[in-house]
PDB file of C-alpha atoms in Angstrom:
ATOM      1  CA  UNK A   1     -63.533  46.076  22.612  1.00  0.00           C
ATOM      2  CA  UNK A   2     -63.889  48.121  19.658  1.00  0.00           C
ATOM      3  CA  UNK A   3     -63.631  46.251  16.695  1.00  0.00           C
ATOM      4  CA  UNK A   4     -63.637  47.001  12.577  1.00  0.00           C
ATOM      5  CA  UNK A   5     -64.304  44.057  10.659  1.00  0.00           C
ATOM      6  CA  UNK A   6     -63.792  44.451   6.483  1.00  0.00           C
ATOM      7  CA  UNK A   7     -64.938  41.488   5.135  1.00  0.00           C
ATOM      8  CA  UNK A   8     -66.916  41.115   1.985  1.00  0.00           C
ATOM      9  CA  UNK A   9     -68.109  37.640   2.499  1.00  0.00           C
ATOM     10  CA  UNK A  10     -71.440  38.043   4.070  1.00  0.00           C
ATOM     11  CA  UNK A  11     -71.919  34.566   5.388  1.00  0.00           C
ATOM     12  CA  UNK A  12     -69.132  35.142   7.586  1.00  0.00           C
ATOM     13  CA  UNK A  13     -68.766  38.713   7.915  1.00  0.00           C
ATOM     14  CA  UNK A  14     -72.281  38.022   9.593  1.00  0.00           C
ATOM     15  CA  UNK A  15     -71.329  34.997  11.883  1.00  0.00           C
ATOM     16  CA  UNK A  16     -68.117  37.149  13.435  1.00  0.00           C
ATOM     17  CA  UNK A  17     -70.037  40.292  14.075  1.00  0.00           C
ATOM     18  CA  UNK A  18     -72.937  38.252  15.995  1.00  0.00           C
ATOM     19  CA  UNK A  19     -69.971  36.612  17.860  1.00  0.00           C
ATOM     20  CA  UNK A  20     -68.547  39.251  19.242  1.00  0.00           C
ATOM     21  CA  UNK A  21     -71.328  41.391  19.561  1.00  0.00           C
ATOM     22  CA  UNK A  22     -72.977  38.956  21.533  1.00  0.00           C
ATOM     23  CA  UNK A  23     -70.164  38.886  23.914  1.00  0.00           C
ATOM     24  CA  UNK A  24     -70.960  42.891  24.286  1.00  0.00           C
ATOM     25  CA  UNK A  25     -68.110  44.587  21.605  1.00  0.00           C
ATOM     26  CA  UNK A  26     -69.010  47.446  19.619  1.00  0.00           C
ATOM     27  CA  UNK A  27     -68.372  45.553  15.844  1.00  0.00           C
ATOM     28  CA  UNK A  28     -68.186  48.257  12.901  1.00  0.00           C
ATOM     29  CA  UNK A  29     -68.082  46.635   9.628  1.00  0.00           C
ATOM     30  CA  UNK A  30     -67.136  47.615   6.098  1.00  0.00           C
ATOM     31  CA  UNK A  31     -67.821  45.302   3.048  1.00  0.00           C
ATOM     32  CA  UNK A  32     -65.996  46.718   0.521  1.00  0.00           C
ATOM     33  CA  UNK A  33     -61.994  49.029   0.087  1.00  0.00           C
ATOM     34  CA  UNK A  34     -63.559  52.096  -0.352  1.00  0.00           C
ATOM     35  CA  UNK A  35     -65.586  51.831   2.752  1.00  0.00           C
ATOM     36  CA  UNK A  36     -62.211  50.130   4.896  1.00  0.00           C
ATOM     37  CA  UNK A  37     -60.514  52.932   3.499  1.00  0.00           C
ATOM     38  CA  UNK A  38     -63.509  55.219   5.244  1.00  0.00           C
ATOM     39  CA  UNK A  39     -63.742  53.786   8.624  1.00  0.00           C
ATOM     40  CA  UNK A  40     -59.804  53.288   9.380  1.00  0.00           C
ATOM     41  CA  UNK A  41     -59.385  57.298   8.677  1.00  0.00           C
ATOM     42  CA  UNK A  42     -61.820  58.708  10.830  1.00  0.00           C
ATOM     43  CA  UNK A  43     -61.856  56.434  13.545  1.00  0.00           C
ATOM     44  CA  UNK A  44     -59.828  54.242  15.693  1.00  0.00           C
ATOM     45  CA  UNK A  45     -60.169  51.140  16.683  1.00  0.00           C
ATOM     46  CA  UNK A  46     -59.087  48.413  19.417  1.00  0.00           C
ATOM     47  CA  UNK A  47     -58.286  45.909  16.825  1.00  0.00           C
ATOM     48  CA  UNK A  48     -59.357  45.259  12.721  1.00  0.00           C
ATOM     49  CA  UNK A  49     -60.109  42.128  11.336  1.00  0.00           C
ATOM     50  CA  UNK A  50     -58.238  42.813   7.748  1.00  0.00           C
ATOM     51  CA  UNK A  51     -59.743  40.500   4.717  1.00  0.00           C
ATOM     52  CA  UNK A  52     -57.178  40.945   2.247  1.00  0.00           C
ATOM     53  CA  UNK A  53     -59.713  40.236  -1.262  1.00  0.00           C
ATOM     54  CA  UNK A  54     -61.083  43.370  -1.490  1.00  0.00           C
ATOM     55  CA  UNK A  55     -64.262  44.888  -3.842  1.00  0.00           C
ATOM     56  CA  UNK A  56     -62.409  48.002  -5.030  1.00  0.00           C
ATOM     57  CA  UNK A  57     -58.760  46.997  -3.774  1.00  0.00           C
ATOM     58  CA  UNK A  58     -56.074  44.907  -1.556  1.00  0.00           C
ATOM     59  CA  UNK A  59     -56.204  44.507   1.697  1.00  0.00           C
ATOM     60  CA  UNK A  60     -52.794  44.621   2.115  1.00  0.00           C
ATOM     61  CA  UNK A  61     -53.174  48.352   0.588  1.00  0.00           C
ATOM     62  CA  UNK A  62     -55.223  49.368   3.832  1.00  0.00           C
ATOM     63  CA  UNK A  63     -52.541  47.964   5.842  1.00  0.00           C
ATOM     64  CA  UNK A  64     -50.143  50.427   4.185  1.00  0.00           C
ATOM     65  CA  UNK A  65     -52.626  52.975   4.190  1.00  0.00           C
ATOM     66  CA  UNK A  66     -52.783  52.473   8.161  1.00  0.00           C
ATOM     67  CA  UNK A  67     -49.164  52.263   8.846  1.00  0.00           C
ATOM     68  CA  UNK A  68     -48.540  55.555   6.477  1.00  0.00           C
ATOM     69  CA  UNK A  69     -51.237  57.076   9.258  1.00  0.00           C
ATOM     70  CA  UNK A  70     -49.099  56.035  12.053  1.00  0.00           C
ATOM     71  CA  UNK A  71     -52.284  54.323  13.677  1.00  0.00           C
ATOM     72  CA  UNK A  72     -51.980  52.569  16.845  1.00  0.00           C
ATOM     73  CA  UNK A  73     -54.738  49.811  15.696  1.00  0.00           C
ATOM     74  CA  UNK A  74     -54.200  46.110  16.188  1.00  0.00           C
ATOM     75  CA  UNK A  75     -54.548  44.679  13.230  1.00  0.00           C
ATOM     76  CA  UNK A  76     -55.657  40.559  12.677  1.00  0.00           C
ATOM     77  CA  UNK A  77     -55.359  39.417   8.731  1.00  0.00           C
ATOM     78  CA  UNK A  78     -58.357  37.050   8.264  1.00  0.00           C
ATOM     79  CA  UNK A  79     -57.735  35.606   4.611  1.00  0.00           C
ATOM     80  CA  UNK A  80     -57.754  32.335   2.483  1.00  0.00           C
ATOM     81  CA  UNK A  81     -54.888  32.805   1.303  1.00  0.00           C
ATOM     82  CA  UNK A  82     -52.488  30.228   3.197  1.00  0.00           C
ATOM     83  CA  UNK A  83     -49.252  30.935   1.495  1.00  0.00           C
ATOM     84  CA  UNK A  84     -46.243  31.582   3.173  1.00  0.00           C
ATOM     85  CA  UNK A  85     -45.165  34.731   1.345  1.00  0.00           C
ATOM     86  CA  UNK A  86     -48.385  36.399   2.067  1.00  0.00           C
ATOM     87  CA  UNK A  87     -48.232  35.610   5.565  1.00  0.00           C
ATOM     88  CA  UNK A  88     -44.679  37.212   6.089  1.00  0.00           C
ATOM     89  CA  UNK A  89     -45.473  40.332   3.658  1.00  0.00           C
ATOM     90  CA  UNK A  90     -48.323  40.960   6.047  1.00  0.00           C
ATOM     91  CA  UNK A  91     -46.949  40.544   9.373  1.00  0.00           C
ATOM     92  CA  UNK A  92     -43.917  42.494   7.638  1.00  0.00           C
ATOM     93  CA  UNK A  93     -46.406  45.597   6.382  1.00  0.00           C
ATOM     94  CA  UNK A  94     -47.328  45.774  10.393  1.00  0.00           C
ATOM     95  CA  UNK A  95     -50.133  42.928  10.832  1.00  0.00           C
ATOM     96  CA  UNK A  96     -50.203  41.638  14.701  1.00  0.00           C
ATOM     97  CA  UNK A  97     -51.161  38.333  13.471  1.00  0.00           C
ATOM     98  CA  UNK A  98     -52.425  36.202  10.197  1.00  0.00           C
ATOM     99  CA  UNK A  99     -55.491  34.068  10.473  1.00  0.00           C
ATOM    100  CA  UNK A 100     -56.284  31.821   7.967  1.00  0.00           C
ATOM    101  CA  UNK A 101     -59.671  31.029   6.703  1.00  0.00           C
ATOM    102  CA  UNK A 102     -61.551  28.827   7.716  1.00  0.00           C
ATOM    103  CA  UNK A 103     -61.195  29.063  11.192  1.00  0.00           C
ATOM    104  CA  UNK A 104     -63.179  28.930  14.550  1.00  0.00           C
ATOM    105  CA  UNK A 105     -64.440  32.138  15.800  1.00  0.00           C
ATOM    106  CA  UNK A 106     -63.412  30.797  19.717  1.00  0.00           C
ATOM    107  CA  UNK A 107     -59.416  30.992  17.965  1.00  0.00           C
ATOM    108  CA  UNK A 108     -60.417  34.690  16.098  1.00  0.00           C
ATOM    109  CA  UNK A 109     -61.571  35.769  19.403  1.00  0.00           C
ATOM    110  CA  UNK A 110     -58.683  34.193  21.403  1.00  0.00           C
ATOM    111  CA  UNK A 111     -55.885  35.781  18.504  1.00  0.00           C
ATOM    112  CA  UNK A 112     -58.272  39.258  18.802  1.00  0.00           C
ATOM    113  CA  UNK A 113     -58.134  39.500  22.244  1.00  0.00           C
ATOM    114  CA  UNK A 114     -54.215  38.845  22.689  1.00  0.00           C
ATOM    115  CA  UNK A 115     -53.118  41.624  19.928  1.00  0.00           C
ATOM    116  CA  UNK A 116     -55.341  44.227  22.443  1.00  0.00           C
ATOM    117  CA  UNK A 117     -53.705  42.629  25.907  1.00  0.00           C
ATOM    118  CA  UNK A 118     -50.329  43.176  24.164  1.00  0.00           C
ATOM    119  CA  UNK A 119     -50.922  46.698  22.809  1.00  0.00           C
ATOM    120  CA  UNK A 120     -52.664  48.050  26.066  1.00  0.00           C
ATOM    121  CA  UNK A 121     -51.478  45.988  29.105  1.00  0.00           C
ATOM    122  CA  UNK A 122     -48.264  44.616  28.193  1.00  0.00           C
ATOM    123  CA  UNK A 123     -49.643  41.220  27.600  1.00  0.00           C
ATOM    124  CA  UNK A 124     -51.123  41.033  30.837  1.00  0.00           C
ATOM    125  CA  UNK A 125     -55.265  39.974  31.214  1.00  0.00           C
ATOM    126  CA  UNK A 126     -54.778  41.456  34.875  1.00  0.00           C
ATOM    127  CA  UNK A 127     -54.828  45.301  35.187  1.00  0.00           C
ATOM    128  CA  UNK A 128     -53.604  46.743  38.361  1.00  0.00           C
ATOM    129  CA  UNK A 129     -53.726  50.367  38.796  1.00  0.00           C
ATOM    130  CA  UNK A 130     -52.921  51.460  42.215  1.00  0.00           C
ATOM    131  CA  UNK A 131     -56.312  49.436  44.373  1.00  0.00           C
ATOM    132  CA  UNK A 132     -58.242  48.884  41.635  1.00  0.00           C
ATOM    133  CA  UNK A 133     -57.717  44.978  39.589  1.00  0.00           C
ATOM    134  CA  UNK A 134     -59.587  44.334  36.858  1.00  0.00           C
ATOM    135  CA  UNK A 135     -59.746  40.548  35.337  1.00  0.00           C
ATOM    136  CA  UNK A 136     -60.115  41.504  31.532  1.00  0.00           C
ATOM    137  CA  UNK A 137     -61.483  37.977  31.176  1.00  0.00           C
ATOM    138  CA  UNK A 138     -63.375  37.194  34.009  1.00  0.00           C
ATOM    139  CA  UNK A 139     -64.580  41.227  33.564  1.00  0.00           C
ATOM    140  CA  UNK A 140     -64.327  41.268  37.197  1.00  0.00           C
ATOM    141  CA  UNK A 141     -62.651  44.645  39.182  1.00  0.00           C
ATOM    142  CA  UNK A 142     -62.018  44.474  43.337  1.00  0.00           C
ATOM    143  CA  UNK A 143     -60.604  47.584  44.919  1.00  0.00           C
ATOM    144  CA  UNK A 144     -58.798  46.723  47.775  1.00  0.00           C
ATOM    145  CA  UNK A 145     -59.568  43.661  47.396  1.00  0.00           C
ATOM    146  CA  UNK A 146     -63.573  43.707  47.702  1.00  0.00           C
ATOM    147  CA  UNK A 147     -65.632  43.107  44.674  1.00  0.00           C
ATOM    148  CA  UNK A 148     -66.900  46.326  42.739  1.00  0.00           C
ATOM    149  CA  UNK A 149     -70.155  45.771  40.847  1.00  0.00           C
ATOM    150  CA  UNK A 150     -70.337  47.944  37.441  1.00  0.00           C
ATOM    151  CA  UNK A 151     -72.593  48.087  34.679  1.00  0.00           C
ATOM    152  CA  UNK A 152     -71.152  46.547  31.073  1.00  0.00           C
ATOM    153  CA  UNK A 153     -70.783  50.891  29.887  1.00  0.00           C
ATOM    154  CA  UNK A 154     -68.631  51.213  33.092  1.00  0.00           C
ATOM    155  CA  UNK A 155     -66.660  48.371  32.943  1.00  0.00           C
ATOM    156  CA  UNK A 156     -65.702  49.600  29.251  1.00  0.00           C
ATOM    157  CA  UNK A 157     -64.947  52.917  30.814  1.00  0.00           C
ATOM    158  CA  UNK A 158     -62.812  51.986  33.066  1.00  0.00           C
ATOM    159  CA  UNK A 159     -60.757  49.948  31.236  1.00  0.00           C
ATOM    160  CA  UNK A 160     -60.503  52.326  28.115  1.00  0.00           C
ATOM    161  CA  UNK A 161     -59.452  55.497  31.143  1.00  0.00           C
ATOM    162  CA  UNK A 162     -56.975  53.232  31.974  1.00  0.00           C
ATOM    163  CA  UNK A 163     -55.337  51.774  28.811  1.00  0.00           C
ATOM    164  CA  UNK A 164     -54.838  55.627  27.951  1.00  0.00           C
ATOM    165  CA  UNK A 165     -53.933  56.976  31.483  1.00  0.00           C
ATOM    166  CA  UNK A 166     -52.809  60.469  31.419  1.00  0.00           C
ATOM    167  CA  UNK A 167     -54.179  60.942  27.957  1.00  0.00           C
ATOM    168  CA  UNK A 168     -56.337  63.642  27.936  1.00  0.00           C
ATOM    169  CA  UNK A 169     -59.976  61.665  26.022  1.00  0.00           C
ATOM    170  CA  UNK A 170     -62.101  63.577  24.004  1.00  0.00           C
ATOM    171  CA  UNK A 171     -66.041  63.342  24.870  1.00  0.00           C
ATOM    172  CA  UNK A 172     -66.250  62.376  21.009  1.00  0.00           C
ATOM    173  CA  UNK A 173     -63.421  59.507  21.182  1.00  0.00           C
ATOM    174  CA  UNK A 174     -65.152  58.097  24.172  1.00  0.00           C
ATOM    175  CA  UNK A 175     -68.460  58.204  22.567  1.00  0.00           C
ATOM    176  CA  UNK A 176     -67.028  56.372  19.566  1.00  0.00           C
ATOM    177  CA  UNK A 177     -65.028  53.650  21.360  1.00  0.00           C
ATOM    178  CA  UNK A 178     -68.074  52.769  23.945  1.00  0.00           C
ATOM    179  CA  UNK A 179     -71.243  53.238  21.387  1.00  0.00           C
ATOM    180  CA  UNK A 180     -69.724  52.745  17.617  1.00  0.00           C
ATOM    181  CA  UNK A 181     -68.851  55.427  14.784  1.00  0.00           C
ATOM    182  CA  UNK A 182     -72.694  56.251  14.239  1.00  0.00           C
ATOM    183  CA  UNK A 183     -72.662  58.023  17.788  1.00  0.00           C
ATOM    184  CA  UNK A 184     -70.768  60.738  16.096  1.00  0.00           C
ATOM    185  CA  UNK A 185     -73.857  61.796  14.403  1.00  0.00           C
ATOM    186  CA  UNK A 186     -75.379  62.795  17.604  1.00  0.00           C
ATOM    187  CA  UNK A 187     -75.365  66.831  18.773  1.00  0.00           C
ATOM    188  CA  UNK A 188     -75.427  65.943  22.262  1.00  0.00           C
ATOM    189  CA  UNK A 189     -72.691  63.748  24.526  1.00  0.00           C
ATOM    190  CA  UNK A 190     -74.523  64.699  27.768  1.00  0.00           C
ATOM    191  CA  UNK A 191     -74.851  60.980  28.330  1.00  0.00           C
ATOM    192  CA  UNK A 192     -71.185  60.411  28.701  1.00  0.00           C
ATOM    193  CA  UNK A 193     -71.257  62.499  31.344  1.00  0.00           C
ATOM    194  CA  UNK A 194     -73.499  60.127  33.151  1.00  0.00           C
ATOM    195  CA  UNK A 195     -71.758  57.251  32.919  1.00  0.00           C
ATOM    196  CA  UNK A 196     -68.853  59.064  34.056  1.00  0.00           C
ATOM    197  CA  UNK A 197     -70.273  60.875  37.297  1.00  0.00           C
ATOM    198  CA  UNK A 198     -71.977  56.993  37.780  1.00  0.00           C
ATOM    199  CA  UNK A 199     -68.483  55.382  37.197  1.00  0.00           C
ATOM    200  CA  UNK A 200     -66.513  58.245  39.129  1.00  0.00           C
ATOM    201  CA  UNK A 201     -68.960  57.812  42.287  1.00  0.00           C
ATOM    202  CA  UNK A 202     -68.796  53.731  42.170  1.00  0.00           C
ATOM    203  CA  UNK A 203     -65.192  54.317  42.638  1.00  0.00           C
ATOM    204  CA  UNK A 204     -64.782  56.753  45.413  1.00  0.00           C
ATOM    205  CA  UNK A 205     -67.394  55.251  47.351  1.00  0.00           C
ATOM    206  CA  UNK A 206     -64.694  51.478  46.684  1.00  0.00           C
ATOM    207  CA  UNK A 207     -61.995  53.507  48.422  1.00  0.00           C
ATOM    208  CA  UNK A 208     -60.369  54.687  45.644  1.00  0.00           C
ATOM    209  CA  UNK A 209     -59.027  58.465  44.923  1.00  0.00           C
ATOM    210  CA  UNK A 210     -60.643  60.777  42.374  1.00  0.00           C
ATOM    211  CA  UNK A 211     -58.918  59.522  39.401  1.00  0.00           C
ATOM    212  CA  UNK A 212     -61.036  61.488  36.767  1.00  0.00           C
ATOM    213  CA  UNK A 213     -60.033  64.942  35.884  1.00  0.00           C
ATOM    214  CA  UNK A 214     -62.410  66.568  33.547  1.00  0.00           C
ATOM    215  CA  UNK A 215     -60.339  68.988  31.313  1.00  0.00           C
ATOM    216  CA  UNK A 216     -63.120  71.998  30.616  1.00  0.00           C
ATOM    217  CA  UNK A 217     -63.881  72.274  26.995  1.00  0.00           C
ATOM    218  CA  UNK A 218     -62.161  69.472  25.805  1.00  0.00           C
ATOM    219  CA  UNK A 219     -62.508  65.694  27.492  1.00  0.00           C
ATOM    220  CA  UNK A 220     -61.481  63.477  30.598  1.00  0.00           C
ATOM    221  CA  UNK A 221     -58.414  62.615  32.014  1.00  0.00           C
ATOM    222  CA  UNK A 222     -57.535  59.534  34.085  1.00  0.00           C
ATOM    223  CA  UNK A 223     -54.343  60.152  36.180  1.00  0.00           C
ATOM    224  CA  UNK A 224     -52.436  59.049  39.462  1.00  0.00           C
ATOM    225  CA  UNK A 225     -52.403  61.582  41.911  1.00  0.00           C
TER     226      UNK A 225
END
């Protein structure tokens, strides 16, 4: 997962991002409205974990902001505020869910993970794609029912081909979702192509068909055929 986490609080904004990034996410964070503001128009992200007490603004102004970008991100309110008209103005303004603080980062990551199932897989923690099941939880894939062993890079791959099936992917956008918005500072994406010709052979040699088009110029596509 690819998450954005704007949170001024450091105390927590540091206990969430060692959470999940412990569990293997990318975690991009942003401490302040100006930098939110920043992050959520350049880049994309699986899900954003929306403080709503802001240094330089509201949180609920981002949420606009996002919306007004017709942005596909999930978006989880994290806030101290408990009342009931900020809850519905922000599920209202387009939130996927309203967390309030304090909470336990085992529910954040539980409420985080179901606002991604439900905007990629239907709600569904099994993906099946033709042979190929992958256990989003378990991070287990068998094609044709025999266990296929991947590295953490490929596993993310896989999954991220799949949740945007016949999408044509930029090298950039795959570089961004797999290794965080830094990697766009880098002249030279070679190394996706790597991970893709490792991925792309892992899969064949399952029993699966050649599922990954590269479109010259431009990215990767993952279609049926």
């Amino acid at each position: 997962m690819k998450l954005l986490l704007i949170e001024d609080e450091q105390s927590l904004r540091e206990s969430i991002l060692s959470y999940f990034s412990a569990e293997g996410n990318i975690c991009e964070v942003a401490c302040d409205f100006h930098a939110a503001m920043e992050k959520i128009s350049l880049y994309s992200y699986d899900c954003i974990l929306l403080d709503l007490s802001l240094p330089g603004g509201e949180g609920m102004e981002l949420l606009r902001a996002l919306k007004k970008m017709n942005k596909n991100d999930g978006v989880l309110i994290i806030s101290a505020r408990h009342s009931l008209d900020d809850k519905v103005d922000g599920l209202n303004l387009g939130a996927d869910d309203y967390l309030v603080k304090p909470f336990h980062l085992s529910e954040l990551q539980a409420r985080v993970t179901a606002i991604i199932r439900r905007k990629s897989f239907d709600g569904n923690s099994t993906i099946v794609f033709n042979e190929i099941t992958i256990d989003t939880l378990a991070m287990k894939i068998n094609v044709n029912d025999h266990l296929l062993s991947l590295t953490k890079k490929e596993f993310d791959l896989l999954v991220y081909f799949i949740a945007n099936q016949r999408k044509v992917v930029t090298k950039n956008a795959i570089a961004e979702h797999l290794w965080g918005d830094e990697i766009d500072l880098s002249d030279d994406f070679d190394f996706i192509y790597t991970h893709i010709k490792n991925l792309r052979k892992k899969l064949i040699e399952a029993g699966c068909k050649d599922y990954i088009k590269s479109m010259y110029g431009v990215g990767y596509k993952f279609e049926n055929i």
